[in-house]
Coordinates of C-alpha atoms in Angstrom, one line a residue:
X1 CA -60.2 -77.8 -16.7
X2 CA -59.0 -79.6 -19.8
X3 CA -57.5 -83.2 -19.8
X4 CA -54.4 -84.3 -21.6
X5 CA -53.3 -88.0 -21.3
X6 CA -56.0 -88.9 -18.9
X7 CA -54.7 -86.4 -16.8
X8 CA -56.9 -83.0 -15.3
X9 CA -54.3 -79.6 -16.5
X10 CA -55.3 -75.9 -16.5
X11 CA -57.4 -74.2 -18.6
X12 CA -55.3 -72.5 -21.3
X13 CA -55.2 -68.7 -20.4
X14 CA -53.5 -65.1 -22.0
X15 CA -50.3 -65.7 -21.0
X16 CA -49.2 -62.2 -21.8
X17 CA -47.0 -60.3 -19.0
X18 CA -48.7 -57.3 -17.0
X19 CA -47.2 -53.7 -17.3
X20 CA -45.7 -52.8 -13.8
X21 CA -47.3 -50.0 -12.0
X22 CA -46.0 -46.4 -12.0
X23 CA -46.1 -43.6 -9.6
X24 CA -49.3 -42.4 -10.9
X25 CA -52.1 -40.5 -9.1
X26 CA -55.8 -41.6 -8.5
X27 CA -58.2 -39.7 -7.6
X28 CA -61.7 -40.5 -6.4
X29 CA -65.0 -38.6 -5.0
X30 CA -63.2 -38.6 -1.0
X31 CA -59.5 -39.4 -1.8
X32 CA -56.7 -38.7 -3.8
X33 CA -54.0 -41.7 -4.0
X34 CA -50.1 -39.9 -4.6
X35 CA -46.9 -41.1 -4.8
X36 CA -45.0 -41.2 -1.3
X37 CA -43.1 -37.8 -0.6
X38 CA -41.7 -36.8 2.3
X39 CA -41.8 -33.1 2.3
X40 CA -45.2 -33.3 0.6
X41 CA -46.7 -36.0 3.1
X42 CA -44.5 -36.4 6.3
X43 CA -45.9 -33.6 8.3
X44 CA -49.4 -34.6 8.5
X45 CA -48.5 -38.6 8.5
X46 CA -46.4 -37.2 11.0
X47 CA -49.3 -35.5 12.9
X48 CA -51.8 -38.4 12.4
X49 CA -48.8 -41.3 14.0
X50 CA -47.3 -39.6 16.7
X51 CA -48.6 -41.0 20.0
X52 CA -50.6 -43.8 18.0
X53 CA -47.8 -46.4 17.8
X54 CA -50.3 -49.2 17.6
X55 CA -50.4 -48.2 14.2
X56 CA -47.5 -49.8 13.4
X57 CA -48.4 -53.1 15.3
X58 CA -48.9 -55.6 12.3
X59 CA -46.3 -53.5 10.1
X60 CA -42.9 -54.3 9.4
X61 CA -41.7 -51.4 10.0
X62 CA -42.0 -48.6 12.8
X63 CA -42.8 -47.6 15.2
X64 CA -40.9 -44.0 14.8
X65 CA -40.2 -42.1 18.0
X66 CA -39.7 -38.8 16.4
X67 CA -40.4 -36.9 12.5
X68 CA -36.5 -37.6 11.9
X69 CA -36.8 -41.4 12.1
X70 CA -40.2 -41.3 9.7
X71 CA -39.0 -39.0 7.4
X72 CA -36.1 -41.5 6.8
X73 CA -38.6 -44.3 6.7
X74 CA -40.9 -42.4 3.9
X75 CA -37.8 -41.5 2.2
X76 CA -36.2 -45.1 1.7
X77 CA -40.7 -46.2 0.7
X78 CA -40.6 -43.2 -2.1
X79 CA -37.7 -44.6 -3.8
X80 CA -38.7 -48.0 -4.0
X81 CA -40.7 -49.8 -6.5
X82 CA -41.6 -53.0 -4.9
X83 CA -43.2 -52.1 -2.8
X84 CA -44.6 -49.2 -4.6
X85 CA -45.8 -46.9 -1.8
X86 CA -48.9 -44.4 -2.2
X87 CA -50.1 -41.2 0.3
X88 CA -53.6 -41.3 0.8
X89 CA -54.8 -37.5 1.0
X90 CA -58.1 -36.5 2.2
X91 CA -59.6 -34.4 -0.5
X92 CA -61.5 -31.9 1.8
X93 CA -58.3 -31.3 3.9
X94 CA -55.8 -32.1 1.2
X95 CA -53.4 -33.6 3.9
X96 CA -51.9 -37.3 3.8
X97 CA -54.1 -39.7 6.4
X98 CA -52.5 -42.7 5.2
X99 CA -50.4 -45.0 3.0
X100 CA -50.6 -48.4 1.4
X101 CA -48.9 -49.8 -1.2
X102 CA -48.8 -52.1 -4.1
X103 CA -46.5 -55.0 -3.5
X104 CA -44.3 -58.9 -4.2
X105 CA -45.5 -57.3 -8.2
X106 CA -45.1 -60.2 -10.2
X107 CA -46.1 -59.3 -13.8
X108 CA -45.2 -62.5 -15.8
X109 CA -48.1 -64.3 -13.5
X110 CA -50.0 -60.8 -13.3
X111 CA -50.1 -61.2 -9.6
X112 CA -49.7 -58.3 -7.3
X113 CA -50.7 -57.9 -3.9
X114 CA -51.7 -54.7 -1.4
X115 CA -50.1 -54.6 1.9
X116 CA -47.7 -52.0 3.9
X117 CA -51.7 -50.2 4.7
X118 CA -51.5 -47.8 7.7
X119 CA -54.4 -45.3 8.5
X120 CA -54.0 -43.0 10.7
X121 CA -56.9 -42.1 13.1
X122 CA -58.6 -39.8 10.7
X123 CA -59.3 -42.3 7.8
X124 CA -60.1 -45.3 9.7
X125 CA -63.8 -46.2 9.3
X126 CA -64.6 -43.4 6.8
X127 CA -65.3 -43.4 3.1
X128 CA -62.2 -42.6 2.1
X129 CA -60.8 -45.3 4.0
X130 CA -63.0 -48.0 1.3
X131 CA -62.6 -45.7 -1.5
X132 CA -58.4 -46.3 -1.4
X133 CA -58.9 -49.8 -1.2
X134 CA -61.0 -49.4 -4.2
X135 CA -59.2 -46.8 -6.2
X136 CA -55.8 -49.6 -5.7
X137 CA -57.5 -52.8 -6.8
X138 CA -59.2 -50.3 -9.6
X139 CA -55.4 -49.5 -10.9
X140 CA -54.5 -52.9 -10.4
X141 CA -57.1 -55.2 -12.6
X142 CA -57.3 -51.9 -14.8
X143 CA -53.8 -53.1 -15.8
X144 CA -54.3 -56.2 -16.5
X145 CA -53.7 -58.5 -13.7
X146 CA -55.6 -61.5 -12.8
X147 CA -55.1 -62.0 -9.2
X148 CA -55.2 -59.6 -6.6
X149 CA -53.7 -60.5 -3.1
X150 CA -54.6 -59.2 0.5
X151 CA -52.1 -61.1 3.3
X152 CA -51.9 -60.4 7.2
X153 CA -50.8 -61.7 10.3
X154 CA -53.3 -63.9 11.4
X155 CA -53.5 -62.3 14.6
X156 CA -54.4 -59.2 12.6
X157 CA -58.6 -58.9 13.8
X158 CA -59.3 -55.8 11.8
X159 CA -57.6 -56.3 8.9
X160 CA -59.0 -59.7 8.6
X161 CA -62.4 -58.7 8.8
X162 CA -61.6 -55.9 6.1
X163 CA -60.5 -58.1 3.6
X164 CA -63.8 -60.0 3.4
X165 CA -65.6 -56.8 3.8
X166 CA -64.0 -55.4 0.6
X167 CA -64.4 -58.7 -1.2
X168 CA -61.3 -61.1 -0.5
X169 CA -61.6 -64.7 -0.2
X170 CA -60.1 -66.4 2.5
X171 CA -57.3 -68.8 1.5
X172 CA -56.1 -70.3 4.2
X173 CA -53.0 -69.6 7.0
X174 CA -49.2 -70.1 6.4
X175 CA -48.5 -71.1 9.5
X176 CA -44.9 -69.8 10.7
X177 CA -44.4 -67.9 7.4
X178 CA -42.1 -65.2 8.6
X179 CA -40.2 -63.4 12.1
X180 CA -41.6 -60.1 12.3
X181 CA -39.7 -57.8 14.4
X182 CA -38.7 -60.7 16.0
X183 CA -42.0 -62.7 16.7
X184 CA -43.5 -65.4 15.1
X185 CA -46.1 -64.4 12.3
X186 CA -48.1 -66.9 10.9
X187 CA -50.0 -65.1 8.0
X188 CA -53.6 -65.1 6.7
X189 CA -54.4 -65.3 2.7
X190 CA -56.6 -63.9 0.9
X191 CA -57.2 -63.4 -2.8
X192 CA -59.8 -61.1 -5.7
X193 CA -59.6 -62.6 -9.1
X194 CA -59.9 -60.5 -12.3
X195 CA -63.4 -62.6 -13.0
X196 CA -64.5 -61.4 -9.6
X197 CA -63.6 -57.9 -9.6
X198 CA -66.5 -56.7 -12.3
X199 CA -69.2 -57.5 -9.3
X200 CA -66.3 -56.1 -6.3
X201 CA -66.4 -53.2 -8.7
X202 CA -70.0 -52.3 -8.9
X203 CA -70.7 -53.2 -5.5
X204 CA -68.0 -50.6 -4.6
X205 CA -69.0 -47.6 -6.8
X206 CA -72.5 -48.2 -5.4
X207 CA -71.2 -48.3 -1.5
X208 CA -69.6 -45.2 -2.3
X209 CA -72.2 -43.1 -4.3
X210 CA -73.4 -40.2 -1.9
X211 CA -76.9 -41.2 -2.4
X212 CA -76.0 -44.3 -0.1
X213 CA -75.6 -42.4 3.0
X214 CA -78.2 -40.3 5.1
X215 CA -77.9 -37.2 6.1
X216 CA -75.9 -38.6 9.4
X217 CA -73.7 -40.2 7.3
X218 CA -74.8 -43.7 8.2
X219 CA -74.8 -45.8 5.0
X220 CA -78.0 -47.3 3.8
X221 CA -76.6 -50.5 2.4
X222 CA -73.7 -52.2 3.6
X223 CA -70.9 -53.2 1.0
X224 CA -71.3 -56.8 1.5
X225 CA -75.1 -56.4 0.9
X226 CA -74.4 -54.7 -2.3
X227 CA -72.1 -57.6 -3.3
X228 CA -74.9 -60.1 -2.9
X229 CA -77.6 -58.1 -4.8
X230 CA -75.8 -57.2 -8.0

């Protein structure tokens, strides 16, 4: 904090402007991140959200009652570029298990924000499912923006406690924010700064290193945990 006039101002930062982000890939060791397409990713988004409409619970969009209705809805997302929409594709399968996207981009304040995440049943509580998360925020701060939003309705359990597992800090609640498909939403914060992500980043690659799990599977050090002990 610097003071001009007897008065408390920012601290002078780059001002430069951010690039936007493309419709790039990103791969990792579990995941591959792709571009949103239809014919590449609706049948097996199809498979893994048909009959799991609670999917779509905290989403603005959705639920779809048949492949017509979310082919139309992955067709309008693959077009768009806020928000900028991404398959996630199990790399052992190579089918699409979810989607998330990069969002409300604003490159002159290099702010940019992850939202629009669905995960079917067979990436929830997986590697995979971190290593997105990762692989997104990765892309993000690689480019050169500074803060790094996570939002949610506040009634949203899970997806609050996911936010502070992968590193978020809380912000605070906007209370009647927006009408979601007609309901009240009041929405939870959250926020990763560029000067936070270095130790996010570590404590990430570590979490996900092989050597971190036992031969069940069951990791050895939580990614919290790794956070704490750089």
């Amino acid at each position: 904090m610097e003071i001009l006039d007897g008065l408390p101002i920012g601290d002078a930062v780059n001002a430069s402007v951010a690039p936007l982000p493309e419709r790039v890939s990103m791969d990792g060791r579990y995941v591959r991140l792709e571009p949103v397409d239809p014919a590449t990713h609706g049948p097996a988004l199809w498979e893994g959200v048909h009959g799991n409409d609670h999917l779509w619970a905290y989403l603005f969009s959705g639920p779809y009652a048949d492949r017509a209705g979310l082919d139309a809805y992955l067709t309008k997302i693959a077009s768009a570029d806020d928000p900028l929409f991404f398959a996630i594709v199990d790399k052992r399968s190579n089918r699409a298990v979810g989607m998330a996207s990069l969002m409300r981009i604003d490159p002159a304040n290099r702010v940019i924000e992850v939202g629009g995440i669905l995960y079917t049943p067979a990436l929830q509580q997986t590697r995979g499912a971190t290593e997105a998360m990762y692989l997104m925020a990765k892309y993000a701060f690689d480019l050169g923006y500074r803060r790094y939003e996570w939002k949610c309705n506040d009634l949203n359990a899970p997806s609050r406690i996911a936010a502070l597992r992968l590193g978020f800090t809380f912000e605070g609640i906007f209370r009647q924010h927006m009408i979601a498909k007609g309901r009240n939403r009041d929405t939870a914060w959250y926020s990763m700064l560029d000067s936070e992500w270095p130790a996010c980043r570590s404590a990430f690659e570590r979490w996900l290193a092989p050597g971190n799990f036992d031969e069940s599977g069951k990791q050895k050090s939580a990614l919290a945990a790794l956070r704490a002990n750089p």
